[in-house]
Structure formats: structure tokens, C-alpha cells
GROMACS .gro file of C-alpha atoms in nm:
model
  297
    1UNK     CA    1  13.335   5.807  11.751
    2UNK     CA    2  13.119   6.118  11.763
    3UNK     CA    3  13.269   6.465  11.801
    4UNK     CA    4  13.303   6.598  12.153
    5UNK     CA    5  13.269   6.947  12.283
    6UNK     CA    6  13.444   7.148  12.547
    7UNK     CA    7  13.255   7.246  12.865
    8UNK     CA    8  13.084   7.545  12.692
    9UNK     CA    9  12.772   7.487  12.479
   10UNK     CA   10  12.902   7.767  12.252
   11UNK     CA   11  13.240   7.601  12.186
   12UNK     CA   12  13.313   7.443  11.847
   13UNK     CA   13  13.319   7.065  11.803
   14UNK     CA   14  13.646   6.878  11.823
   15UNK     CA   15  13.754   6.630  11.566
   16UNK     CA   16  13.713   6.254  11.641
   17UNK     CA   17  14.013   6.084  11.798
   18UNK     CA   18  14.066   5.856  11.492
   19UNK     CA   19  14.077   6.155  11.250
   20UNK     CA   20  14.312   6.346  11.493
   21UNK     CA   21  14.550   6.049  11.506
   22UNK     CA   22  14.554   6.013  11.120
   23UNK     CA   23  14.626   6.391  11.089
   24UNK     CA   24  14.908   6.376  11.348
   25UNK     CA   25  15.073   6.088  11.156
   26UNK     CA   26  15.063   6.284  10.825
   27UNK     CA   27  15.185   6.599  11.001
   28UNK     CA   28  15.488   6.413  11.157
   29UNK     CA   29  15.617   6.343  10.804
   30UNK     CA   30  15.653   6.722  10.754
   31UNK     CA   31  15.823   6.798  11.082
   32UNK     CA   32  16.200   6.790  11.115
   33UNK     CA   33  16.323   6.582  11.411
   34UNK     CA   34  16.350   6.782  11.727
   35UNK     CA   35  16.691   6.850  11.845
   36UNK     CA   36  16.829   6.578  12.087
   37UNK     CA   37  16.639   6.302  11.904
   38UNK     CA   38  16.822   6.007  11.741
   39UNK     CA   39  16.650   6.056  11.413
   40UNK     CA   40  16.868   6.161  11.119
   41UNK     CA   41  16.881   6.534  11.036
   42UNK     CA   42  16.638   6.653  10.774
   43UNK     CA   43  16.742   6.777  10.430
   44UNK     CA   44  16.533   7.013  10.220
   45UNK     CA   45  16.509   6.731   9.951
   46UNK     CA   46  16.302   6.543  10.202
   47UNK     CA   47  16.020   6.789  10.146
   48UNK     CA   48  15.842   6.805   9.817
   49UNK     CA   49  15.698   7.161   9.778
   50UNK     CA   50  15.437   7.038   9.524
   51UNK     CA   51  15.298   6.773   9.757
   52UNK     CA   52  14.941   6.805   9.896
   53UNK     CA   53  14.929   6.573  10.202
   54UNK     CA   54  14.617   6.736  10.358
   55UNK     CA   55  14.424   6.767  10.022
   56UNK     CA   56  14.092   6.570   9.950
   57UNK     CA   57  14.202   6.555   9.592
   58UNK     CA   58  13.934   6.802   9.485
   59UNK     CA   59  14.041   7.162   9.473
   60UNK     CA   60  13.691   7.310   9.519
   61UNK     CA   61  13.629   7.077   9.813
   62UNK     CA   62  13.960   7.196   9.956
   63UNK     CA   63  13.871   7.561   9.917
   64UNK     CA   64  13.540   7.497  10.092
   65UNK     CA   65  13.724   7.320  10.370
   66UNK     CA   66  13.950   7.628  10.421
   67UNK     CA   67  13.640   7.848  10.441
   68UNK     CA   68  13.482   7.624  10.695
   69UNK     CA   69  13.814   7.613  10.890
   70UNK     CA   70  13.847   7.989  10.890
   71UNK     CA   71  13.497   8.008  11.051
   72UNK     CA   72  13.601   7.746  11.312
   73UNK     CA   73  13.907   7.950  11.394
   74UNK     CA   74  13.700   8.267  11.442
   75UNK     CA   75  13.488   8.088  11.708
   76UNK     CA   76  13.804   7.939  11.871
   77UNK     CA   77  13.970   8.280  11.873
   78UNK     CA   78  13.679   8.426  12.060
   79UNK     CA   79  13.698   8.141  12.320
   80UNK     CA   80  14.079   8.184  12.331
   81UNK     CA   81  14.044   8.555  12.409
   82UNK     CA   82  13.788   8.494  12.684
   83UNK     CA   83  13.985   8.209  12.835
   84UNK     CA   84  14.307   8.415  12.868
   85UNK     CA   85  14.519   8.117  13.005
   86UNK     CA   86  14.737   8.113  12.693
   87UNK     CA   87  14.912   8.325  12.431
   88UNK     CA   88  14.956   8.204  12.066
   89UNK     CA   89  15.243   8.291  11.847
   90UNK     CA   90  15.211   8.181  11.481
   91UNK     CA   91  15.528   8.212  11.270
   92UNK     CA   92  15.506   8.223  10.889
   93UNK     CA   93  15.855   8.191  10.750
   94UNK     CA   94  15.954   8.144  10.388
   95UNK     CA   95  16.129   8.275  10.084
   96UNK     CA   96  15.990   8.561   9.876
   97UNK     CA   97  15.648   8.475   9.718
   98UNK     CA   98  15.606   8.163   9.939
   99UNK     CA   99  15.259   8.290  10.043
  100UNK     CA  100  15.288   8.453  10.387
  101UNK     CA  101  15.045   8.732  10.290
  102UNK     CA  102  14.807   8.484  10.124
  103UNK     CA  103  14.803   8.275  10.438
  104UNK     CA  104  14.709   8.569  10.648
  105UNK     CA  105  14.410   8.650  10.415
  106UNK     CA  106  14.296   8.289  10.362
  107UNK     CA  107  14.328   8.150  10.712
  108UNK     CA  108  14.311   8.438  10.970
  109UNK     CA  109  14.105   8.709  10.809
  110UNK     CA  110  13.774   8.594  10.976
  111UNK     CA  111  13.916   8.655  11.321
  112UNK     CA  112  13.831   8.967  11.506
  113UNK     CA  113  14.105   9.226  11.517
  114UNK     CA  114  14.037   9.268  11.896
  115UNK     CA  115  14.256   8.973  11.987
  116UNK     CA  116  14.458   8.903  11.673
  117UNK     CA  117  14.758   9.108  11.565
  118UNK     CA  118  15.014   9.071  11.280
  119UNK     CA  119  15.369   9.195  11.241
  120UNK     CA  120  15.543   9.207  10.899
  121UNK     CA  121  15.913   9.211  10.993
  122UNK     CA  122  16.137   9.426  10.774
  123UNK     CA  123  16.515   9.496  10.803
  124UNK     CA  124  16.591   9.648  11.143
  125UNK     CA  125  16.586  10.019  11.190
  126UNK     CA  126  16.891  10.207  11.324
  127UNK     CA  127  16.741  10.208  11.677
  128UNK     CA  128  16.667   9.834  11.652
  129UNK     CA  129  17.019   9.760  11.543
  130UNK     CA  130  17.146   9.940  11.851
  131UNK     CA  131  16.996   9.661  12.067
  132UNK     CA  132  17.031   9.287  12.061
  133UNK     CA  133  16.855   9.127  11.756
  134UNK     CA  134  16.576   8.973  11.975
  135UNK     CA  135  16.495   9.312  12.145
  136UNK     CA  136  16.240   9.418  11.892
  137UNK     CA  137  16.096   9.063  11.873
  138UNK     CA  138  16.017   9.042  12.238
  139UNK     CA  139  15.814   9.365  12.229
  140UNK     CA  140  15.570   9.211  11.993
  141UNK     CA  141  15.495   8.891  12.187
  142UNK     CA  142  15.122   8.829  12.246
  143UNK     CA  143  14.956   8.895  12.573
  144UNK     CA  144  14.716   8.666  12.757
  145UNK     CA  145  14.431   8.569  12.531
  146UNK     CA  146  14.601   8.722  12.223
  147UNK     CA  147  14.718   8.565  11.897
  148UNK     CA  148  15.024   8.718  11.727
  149UNK     CA  149  15.107   8.628  11.366
  150UNK     CA  150  15.461   8.693  11.240
  151UNK     CA  151  15.502   8.752  10.864
  152UNK     CA  152  15.870   8.666  10.864
  153UNK     CA  153  16.024   8.655  11.210
  154UNK     CA  154  16.347   8.648  11.419
  155UNK     CA  155  16.455   8.357  11.196
  156UNK     CA  156  16.552   8.621  10.940
  157UNK     CA  157  16.847   8.674  11.172
  158UNK     CA  158  16.981   8.324  11.105
  159UNK     CA  159  16.909   8.340  10.732
  160UNK     CA  160  17.012   8.674  10.580
  161UNK     CA  161  17.330   8.746  10.786
  162UNK     CA  162  17.487   8.395  10.739
  163UNK     CA  163  17.401   8.381  10.364
  164UNK     CA  164  17.557   8.710  10.312
  165UNK     CA  165  17.861   8.641  10.531
  166UNK     CA  166  17.781   8.906  10.786
  167UNK     CA  167  17.822   8.667  11.071
  168UNK     CA  168  18.034   8.357  11.123
  169UNK     CA  169  17.911   7.993  11.154
  170UNK     CA  170  17.995   8.018  11.523
  171UNK     CA  171  17.782   8.326  11.569
  172UNK     CA  172  17.503   8.167  11.376
  173UNK     CA  173  17.520   7.859  11.607
  174UNK     CA  174  17.512   8.099  11.902
  175UNK     CA  175  17.193   8.263  11.762
  176UNK     CA  176  17.030   7.928  11.721
  177UNK     CA  177  17.091   7.865  12.096
  178UNK     CA  178  16.958   8.220  12.184
  179UNK     CA  179  16.647   8.155  11.985
  180UNK     CA  180  16.587   7.809  12.144
  181UNK     CA  181  16.621   7.957  12.490
  182UNK     CA  182  16.398   8.255  12.407
  183UNK     CA  183  16.120   8.029  12.272
  184UNK     CA  184  16.160   7.794  12.570
  185UNK     CA  185  16.102   8.089  12.803
  186UNK     CA  186  15.792   8.191  12.606
  187UNK     CA  187  15.659   7.832  12.620
  188UNK     CA  188  15.714   7.806  12.987
  189UNK     CA  189  15.524   8.127  13.056
  190UNK     CA  190  15.204   8.027  12.869
  191UNK     CA  191  15.282   8.081  12.504
  192UNK     CA  192  15.196   7.831  12.238
  193UNK     CA  193  15.438   7.855  11.939
  194UNK     CA  194  15.339   7.723  11.594
  195UNK     CA  195  15.626   7.759  11.342
  196UNK     CA  196  15.548   7.707  10.970
  197UNK     CA  197  15.809   7.710  10.701
  198UNK     CA  198  15.629   7.782  10.375
  199UNK     CA  199  15.813   7.574  10.108
  200UNK     CA  200  15.793   7.649   9.741
  201UNK     CA  201  15.991   7.528   9.444
  202UNK     CA  202  16.243   7.733   9.240
  203UNK     CA  203  16.014   7.713   8.936
  204UNK     CA  204  15.709   7.815   9.138
  205UNK     CA  205  15.893   8.125   9.269
  206UNK     CA  206  15.990   8.220   8.916
  207UNK     CA  207  15.627   8.209   8.800
  208UNK     CA  208  15.508   8.419   9.102
  209UNK     CA  209  15.777   8.677   9.057
  210UNK     CA  210  15.715   8.714   8.690
  211UNK     CA  211  15.340   8.754   8.765
  212UNK     CA  212  15.431   9.052   8.991
  213UNK     CA  213  15.643   9.206   8.709
  214UNK     CA  214  15.368   9.147   8.444
  215UNK     CA  215  15.080   9.278   8.647
  216UNK     CA  216  15.104   9.663   8.712
  217UNK     CA  217  14.869   9.619   9.001
  218UNK     CA  218  15.127   9.395   9.170
  219UNK     CA  219  15.433   9.606   9.114
  220UNK     CA  220  15.417   9.725   9.470
  221UNK     CA  221  15.489   9.364   9.586
  222UNK     CA  222  15.811   9.351   9.377
  223UNK     CA  223  16.157   9.480   9.450
  224UNK     CA  224  16.470   9.441   9.245
  225UNK     CA  225  16.635   9.296   9.546
  226UNK     CA  226  16.399   8.994   9.506
  227UNK     CA  227  16.601   8.896   9.196
  228UNK     CA  228  16.933   8.923   9.388
  229UNK     CA  229  16.790   8.696   9.665
  230UNK     CA  230  16.675   8.452   9.392
  231UNK     CA  231  17.036   8.419   9.278
  232UNK     CA  232  17.117   8.302   9.617
  233UNK     CA  233  16.846   8.027   9.613
  234UNK     CA  234  17.079   7.738   9.701
  235UNK     CA  235  17.247   7.923  10.001
  236UNK     CA  236  16.917   8.015  10.138
  237UNK     CA  237  16.782   7.659  10.102
  238UNK     CA  238  17.086   7.540  10.296
  239UNK     CA  239  17.033   7.814  10.557
  240UNK     CA  240  16.678   7.692  10.597
  241UNK     CA  241  16.791   7.335  10.627
  242UNK     CA  242  17.037   7.438  10.896
  243UNK     CA  243  16.783   7.632  11.103
  244UNK     CA  244  16.522   7.358  11.081
  245UNK     CA  245  16.774   7.108  11.225
  246UNK     CA  246  16.901   7.345  11.487
  247UNK     CA  247  16.575   7.509  11.614
  248UNK     CA  248  16.308   7.245  11.596
  249UNK     CA  249  16.253   7.190  11.966
  250UNK     CA  250  16.002   6.994  12.177
  251UNK     CA  251  15.851   7.331  12.299
  252UNK     CA  252  15.850   7.491  11.952
  253UNK     CA  253  15.880   7.235  11.664
  254UNK     CA  254  15.886   7.328  11.297
  255UNK     CA  255  15.634   7.214  11.035
  256UNK     CA  256  15.732   7.239  10.669
  257UNK     CA  257  15.421   7.328  10.462
  258UNK     CA  258  15.441   7.237  10.089
  259UNK     CA  259  15.320   7.558   9.934
  260UNK     CA  260  15.335   7.543   9.557
  261UNK     CA  261  14.952   7.504   9.588
  262UNK     CA  262  14.809   7.813   9.754
  263UNK     CA  263  14.489   7.629   9.847
  264UNK     CA  264  14.669   7.333  10.006
  265UNK     CA  265  14.905   7.575  10.203
  266UNK     CA  266  14.600   7.739  10.354
  267UNK     CA  267  14.422   7.408  10.418
  268UNK     CA  268  14.725   7.264  10.599
  269UNK     CA  269  14.802   7.559  10.819
  270UNK     CA  270  14.433   7.626  10.905
  271UNK     CA  271  14.399   7.260  11.003
  272UNK     CA  272  14.708   7.268  11.224
  273UNK     CA  273  14.620   7.588  11.398
  274UNK     CA  274  14.265   7.461  11.461
  275UNK     CA  275  14.396   7.133  11.606
  276UNK     CA  276  14.651   7.317  11.825
  277UNK     CA  277  14.381   7.544  11.970
  278UNK     CA  278  14.140   7.255  12.033
  279UNK     CA  279  14.411   7.070  12.230
  280UNK     CA  280  14.425   7.355  12.483
  281UNK     CA  281  14.063   7.258  12.604
  282UNK     CA  282  13.967   7.619  12.603
  283UNK     CA  283  13.681   7.728  12.831
  284UNK     CA  284  13.488   8.044  12.910
  285UNK     CA  285  13.537   8.197  13.258
  286UNK     CA  286  13.293   8.084  13.526
  287UNK     CA  287  12.967   8.273  13.540
  288UNK     CA  288  12.913   8.559  13.782
  289UNK     CA  289  12.673   8.448  14.059
  290UNK     CA  290  12.580   8.819  14.110
  291UNK     CA  291  12.410   8.816  13.768
  292UNK     CA  292  12.177   8.531  13.851
  293UNK     CA  293  11.818   8.653  13.823
  294UNK     CA  294  11.915   8.999  13.690
  295UNK     CA  295  11.660   9.127  13.438
  296UNK     CA  296  11.736   9.412  13.191
  297UNK     CA  297  11.448   9.653  13.171
   0.00000   0.00000   0.00000
């Protein structure tokens, strides 16, 4: 089946239905069951961080595909900005060194800064702690036609506090419910939410942390607290498992991205963002009849 186009001659081609269905089938294997389904809860062991489900088997071919997808996303972002019917929130969540910064560079760097924004979430400030934990998050939601990319997110508030014993299991469950309701509200008011959990192995994290220590030019990326968090690897993996099962909803499902391979990580995320944007059937606004026949002299 040939590729089809949107109603604009300048819009990018969409992928054939057969290919789209094949990709959807593969993607489903990396998505925890949505809450309310009868499927068994996921466990982190279900997801192999070294897997490459979207790979062609050739690294150079995969890299070329990422470059092509980045160019496609640039065109789609321009159309998305002009259309202004939707807002897009992309959440990149993962442990230290899982590749959140690398994803921003590899997947989204071609897009114009006009309609794409990024927030790298840190520990809340004193003023932010004086409000509810979602207060600062809501202020950074994308507007119509905008794409917002979160490097870490509000999910830190159901990872760090429970792992460190700052909140009880009952409070954690309450926060899951808050987040689900918050994201449902966003979805019902025009936001598309794509949530990616970048999944790396314990050994891969060790190599990446050591690289930051050994390379003086990467010391700025390293903090001694990273080693403390690494000692809590198992509790954090359990916390991720818990949140995946509690906050994967029909309106904002999670996708686990095997990320030991940086190239595959970018390929998978770029493909899924491209596909999600194409499904919106974006279009340019109607032409202005007043401009018909106007000549610039």
C-alpha cells in the first residue's frame, strides 16, 4: 500500500498501514497493561534493557534512520505549531545515565525552538515545596501548538520520596491517583501525553558513570549523590515497577524503552513520537480568501 498524505501538499508522508500495524504490535510488548485491564501486572524483569526491538540489525542503518526521523519530526512540528488544535507533552523518565539528555539531542534537536520547549526538573525549591507537588508542573504545560519535553518529571515525586521513606505507601498511592487525574484533565483538554521510561541495566549504568568520572570534560555531569542513588538500585527498580503499574492509563500509557543502546533508544522514541503525531491528522489552517490574487511588488 502506498504512503498517504494529509490534506496539505507540504505535509510529510504517513507510513503504510501494514507497517504501522507491525510497529504497534512490537510497541505493545513494551507497554505495561493499563490500569483496569485484566492483564497481569508488569515486572521490571519483563523488559530487557539490552533488547533492540526497533533495530534493523545494522547500527549505521539505524543511525541513518534516526537522522531521517529527526527531519520528519521537524516538518511535523511545524505543521503541529500551525494547526494549534493540540498540545504535546513528552516525558523522558529514567535513572541516572539512562540517556534523557542524549534523547533530546538525537531526536528533538532539529525542531525549531519557536514551538518546542524543554524542562530539566531538579529538586523543588523552597517556594515550590510551599505548594502542592504538582503546582510547578502545571505551570510548564504546553500551550496550543506547542511541544513540551520533560527531562525527568512529576514522577520523581513517586520515586525519590517513597524510596527514601519520606512518604508512606498510602501517600504514594494517593499521589498515583493525583497524577492519573491530572493527566486525564490534560488529555481531555487537548494534550497528547507520551511517557517513556528509559530502561538501562545495572552494568550499563556502571560503565556510563565511570566514563563521567574518567573524562574530565564530563565531570560536570557527575555528582557524588549519583553513587548513593546507585546503592539504592533495587528499591528504585521496585519503585519504577510500582508506578508503571499504577499510572499507565488509557489516556497516558507508559512505554518502556530498552536503552542500553543509545542508537536504538533514539530510534524507538523518534519512531513513536513520529507515529503519534501522524495519527493526529494535522492540517494547516484554511487559506485567507483576502489574499487571493494579491501580488507583492
